[in-house]
Coordinates of C-alpha atoms in Angstrom, one line a residue:
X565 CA 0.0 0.0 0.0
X566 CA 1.1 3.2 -0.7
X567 CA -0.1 6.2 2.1
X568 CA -1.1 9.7 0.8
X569 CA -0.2 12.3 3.3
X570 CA -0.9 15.4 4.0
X571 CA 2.0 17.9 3.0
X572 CA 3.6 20.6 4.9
X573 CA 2.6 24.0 2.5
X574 CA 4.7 26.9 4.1
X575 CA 6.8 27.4 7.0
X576 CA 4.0 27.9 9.7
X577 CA 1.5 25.3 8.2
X578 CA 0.4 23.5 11.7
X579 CA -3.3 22.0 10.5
X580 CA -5.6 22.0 7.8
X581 CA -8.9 20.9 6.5
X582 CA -9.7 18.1 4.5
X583 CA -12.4 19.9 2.3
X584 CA -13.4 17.1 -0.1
X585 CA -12.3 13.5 -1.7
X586 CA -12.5 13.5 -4.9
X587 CA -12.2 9.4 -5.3
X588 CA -14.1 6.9 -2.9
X589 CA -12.5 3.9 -2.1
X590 CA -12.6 0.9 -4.3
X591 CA -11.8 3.9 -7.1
X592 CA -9.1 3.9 -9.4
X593 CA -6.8 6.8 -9.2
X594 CA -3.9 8.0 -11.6
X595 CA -0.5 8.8 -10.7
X596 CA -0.5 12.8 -10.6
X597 CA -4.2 12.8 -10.5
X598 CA -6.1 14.9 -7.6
X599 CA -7.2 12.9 -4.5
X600 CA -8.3 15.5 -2.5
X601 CA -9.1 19.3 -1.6
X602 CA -7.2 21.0 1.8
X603 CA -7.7 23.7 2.8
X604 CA -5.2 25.9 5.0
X605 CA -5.0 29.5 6.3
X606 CA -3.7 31.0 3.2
X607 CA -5.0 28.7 0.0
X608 CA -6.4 25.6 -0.6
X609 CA -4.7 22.9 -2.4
X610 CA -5.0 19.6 -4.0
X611 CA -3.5 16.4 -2.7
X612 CA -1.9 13.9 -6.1
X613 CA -1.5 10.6 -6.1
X614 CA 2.1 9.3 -6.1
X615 CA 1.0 6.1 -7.9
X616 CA -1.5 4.6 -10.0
X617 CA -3.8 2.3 -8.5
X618 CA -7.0 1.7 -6.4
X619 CA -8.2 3.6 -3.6
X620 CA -8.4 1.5 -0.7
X621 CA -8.8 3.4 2.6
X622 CA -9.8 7.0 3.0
X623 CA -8.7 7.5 6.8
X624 CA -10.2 10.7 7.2
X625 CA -13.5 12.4 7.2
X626 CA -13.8 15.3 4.6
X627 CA -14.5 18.0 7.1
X628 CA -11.7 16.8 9.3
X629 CA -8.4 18.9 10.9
X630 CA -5.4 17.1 9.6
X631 CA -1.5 17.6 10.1
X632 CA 1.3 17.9 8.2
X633 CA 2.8 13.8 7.9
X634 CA -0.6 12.7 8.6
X635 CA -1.6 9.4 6.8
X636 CA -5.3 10.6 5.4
X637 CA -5.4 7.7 2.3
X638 CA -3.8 4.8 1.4
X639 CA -3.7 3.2 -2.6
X640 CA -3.6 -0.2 -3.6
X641 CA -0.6 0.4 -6.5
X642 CA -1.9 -1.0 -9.9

């Protein structure tokens, strides 16, 4: 499995908001291709995918506070 996780944008990014997945799991993603929306004090971003493959666990509510390092997906590689 491969674990999407949530990036540190900035120097003083502390938390941030999962707005939105844009894949459910059982889903197949592409390498590059968004995952999901976050949102943090100054912008929001988009999550990619480092691989190609099937979504298998979204670990995180969209809604939720997340971290930088924080394990929010994981793929199945294809």
């Amino acid at each position: 499995m491969i674990d999407i996780v949530i990036p540190k944008w900035g120097l003083t990014m502390e938390e941030a908001v999962l707005v939105e997945w844009y894949r459910a799991e059982g889903e197949p993603i592409s390498e590059g291709e968004a995952i999901a929306e976050v949102e943090t004090d100054k912008a929001n971003s988009d999550i990619e995918s480092p691989a190609s493959g099937i979504v298998r666990e979204l670990l995180v509510e969209a809604g939720a506070s997340v971290v930088p390092g924080q394990v929010v997906a994981r793929i199945e590689p294809q």
